[in-house]
PDB file of C-alpha atoms in Angstrom:
ATOM      1  CA  MET A  41      34.085  35.061  67.935  1.00 92.00           C
ATOM      2  CA  PHE A  42      33.376  33.956  63.890  1.00 92.00           C
ATOM      3  CA  GLN A  43      30.356  31.781  65.384  1.00 94.00           C
ATOM      4  CA  LYS A  44      28.548  34.250  67.014  1.00 93.00           C
ATOM      5  CA  ILE A  45      28.491  36.521  63.604  1.00 95.00           C
ATOM      6  CA  CYS A  46      27.368  33.961  61.065  1.00 95.00           C
ATOM      7  CA  ASN A  47      24.307  32.886  63.633  1.00 95.00           C
ATOM      8  CA  TYR A  48      23.336  36.189  64.258  1.00 96.00           C
ATOM      9  CA  LEU A  49      23.393  36.933  60.593  1.00 96.00           C
ATOM     10  CA  SER A  50      21.927  33.726  59.512  1.00 97.00           C
ATOM     11  CA  ILE A  51      19.090  34.989  62.383  1.00 97.00           C
ATOM     12  CA  LEU A  52      18.455  37.820  61.064  1.00 97.00           C
ATOM     13  CA  SER A  53      18.611  36.491  57.523  1.00 97.00           C
ATOM     14  CA  THR A  54      15.661  34.888  58.673  1.00 97.00           C
ATOM     15  CA  VAL A  55      13.634  37.635  59.831  1.00 97.00           C
ATOM     16  CA  LEU A  56      14.016  39.510  56.845  1.00 97.00           C
ATOM     17  CA  VAL A  57      13.447  36.660  54.646  1.00 97.00           C
ATOM     18  CA  LEU A  58      10.031  35.770  56.577  1.00 97.00           C
ATOM     19  CA  GLY A  59       9.574  39.619  56.322  1.00 97.00           C
ATOM     20  CA  ILE A  60       9.279  39.769  53.278  1.00 98.00           C
ATOM     21  CA  LEU A  61       7.233  36.899  52.141  1.00 98.00           C
ATOM     22  CA  GLY A  62       4.297  38.219  54.755  1.00 97.00           C
ATOM     23  CA  GLY A  63       4.546  41.022  52.908  1.00 97.00           C
ATOM     24  CA  GLY A  64       3.947  39.928  49.795  1.00 97.00           C
ATOM     25  CA  PHE A  65       0.907  37.194  51.617  1.00 97.00           C
ATOM     26  CA  PHE A  66      -0.636  40.076  52.973  1.00 95.00           C
ATOM     27  CA  THR A  67      -0.094  42.787  49.296  1.00 95.00           C
ATOM     28  CA  PHE A  68      -1.359  39.601  47.240  1.00 95.00           C
ATOM     29  CA  LYS A  69      -4.368  39.101  50.049  1.00 95.00           C
ATOM     30  CA  TYR A  70      -5.434  42.547  49.905  1.00 93.00           C
ATOM     31  CA  VAL A  71      -4.393  43.487  45.838  1.00 92.00           C
ATOM     32  CA  THR A  72      -7.611  40.479  45.340  1.00 93.00           C
ATOM     33  CA  SER A  73      -9.613  41.981  47.913  1.00 93.00           C
ATOM     34  CA  GLU A  74     -13.115  43.183  46.842  1.00 93.00           C
ATOM     35  CA  GLN A  75     -12.103  46.379  49.532  1.00 93.00           C
ATOM     36  CA  PHE A  76      -8.738  47.037  46.898  1.00 92.00           C
ATOM     37  CA  LYS A  77     -11.406  46.504  43.440  1.00 93.00           C
ATOM     38  CA  THR A  78     -14.413  48.542  44.864  1.00 93.00           C
ATOM     39  CA  LYS A  79     -11.829  51.390  45.679  1.00 93.00           C
ATOM     40  CA  ILE A  80      -9.601  51.360  42.318  1.00 93.00           C
ATOM     41  CA  MET A  81     -12.412  50.866  40.947  1.00 91.00           C
ATOM     42  CA  ASN A  82     -14.499  54.630  42.110  1.00 91.00           C
ATOM     43  CA  GLU A  83     -11.226  56.321  41.430  1.00 90.00           C
ATOM     44  CA  VAL A  84     -11.371  55.426  38.001  1.00 89.00           C
ATOM     45  CA  MET A  85     -15.335  55.720  37.338  1.00 87.00           C
ATOM     46  CA  GLY A  86     -14.559  59.484  39.131  1.00 84.00           C
ATOM     47  CA  ASN A  87     -11.729  60.578  36.316  1.00 80.00           C
ATOM     48  CA  VAL A  88     -13.714  59.022  33.311  1.00 79.00           C
ATOM     49  CA  GLN A  89     -16.503  60.876  34.598  1.00 78.00           C
ATOM     50  CA  GLY A  90     -15.095  64.067  34.317  1.00 73.00           C
ATOM     51  CA  LEU A  91     -14.131  63.272  31.199  1.00 71.00           C
ATOM     52  CA  MET A  92     -16.917  62.247  29.286  1.00 70.00           C
ATOM     53  CA  PRO A  93     -19.342  65.006  28.677  1.00 68.00           C
ATOM     54  CA  LYS A  94     -15.851  66.433  26.469  1.00 66.00           C
ATOM     55  CA  VAL A  95     -15.343  63.510  24.782  1.00 63.00           C
ATOM     56  CA  LEU A  96     -18.512  62.646  23.785  1.00 64.00           C
ATOM     57  CA  ASP A  97     -19.646  66.357  22.649  1.00 65.00           C
ATOM     58  CA  LYS A  98     -16.398  66.519  20.770  1.00 67.00           C
ATOM     59  CA  GLY A  99     -17.272  62.687  19.078  1.00 66.00           C
ATOM     60  CA  LEU A 100     -20.716  62.548  18.718  1.00 63.00           C
ATOM     61  CA  PRO A 101     -21.948  64.053  14.934  1.00 66.00           C
ATOM     62  CA  LYS A 102     -25.140  66.780  14.712  1.00 70.00           C
ATOM     63  CA  MET A 103     -25.750  64.759  12.133  1.00 71.00           C
ATOM     64  CA  THR A 104     -25.718  61.685  10.363  1.00 72.00           C
ATOM     65  CA  GLY A 105     -25.832  60.758   6.498  1.00 71.00           C
ATOM     66  CA  GLU A 106     -27.120  58.415   4.570  1.00 73.00           C
ATOM     67  CA  SER A 107     -28.044  54.466   5.599  1.00 75.00           C
ATOM     68  CA  MET A 108     -25.180  52.333   3.671  1.00 75.00           C
ATOM     69  CA  PRO A 109     -27.472  50.297   0.530  1.00 74.00           C
ATOM     70  CA  ILE A 110     -27.782  46.782   0.565  1.00 73.00           C
ATOM     71  CA  PRO A 111     -27.185  45.561  -3.154  1.00 73.00           C
ATOM     72  CA  LYS A 112     -30.033  43.593  -4.246  1.00 75.00           C
ATOM     73  CA  ASN A 113     -28.000  39.962  -4.821  1.00 75.00           C
ATOM     74  CA  PHE A 114     -26.313  39.701  -1.388  1.00 65.00           C
ATOM     75  CA  GLY A 115     -25.894  36.936   0.197  1.00 62.00           C
ATOM     76  CA  ILE A 116     -26.865  34.564  -3.265  1.00 60.00           C
TER      77      ILE A 116
END
């Protein structure tokens, strides 16, 4: 009786380990695929494009000042 229980648990353990390894392999293949990269880039660009006009309006000055003067003995 104990032998049968150990055999069933061994088989169950093997199935679970193979499932975890298989799931990990397919997840890795999907995350490193071009399809996943394209999906993530589209999502990020969609979010960033919505924020860009607000950020640019607040961050860019209306007028800039004078340029920084370069000393005459620069490079000596």
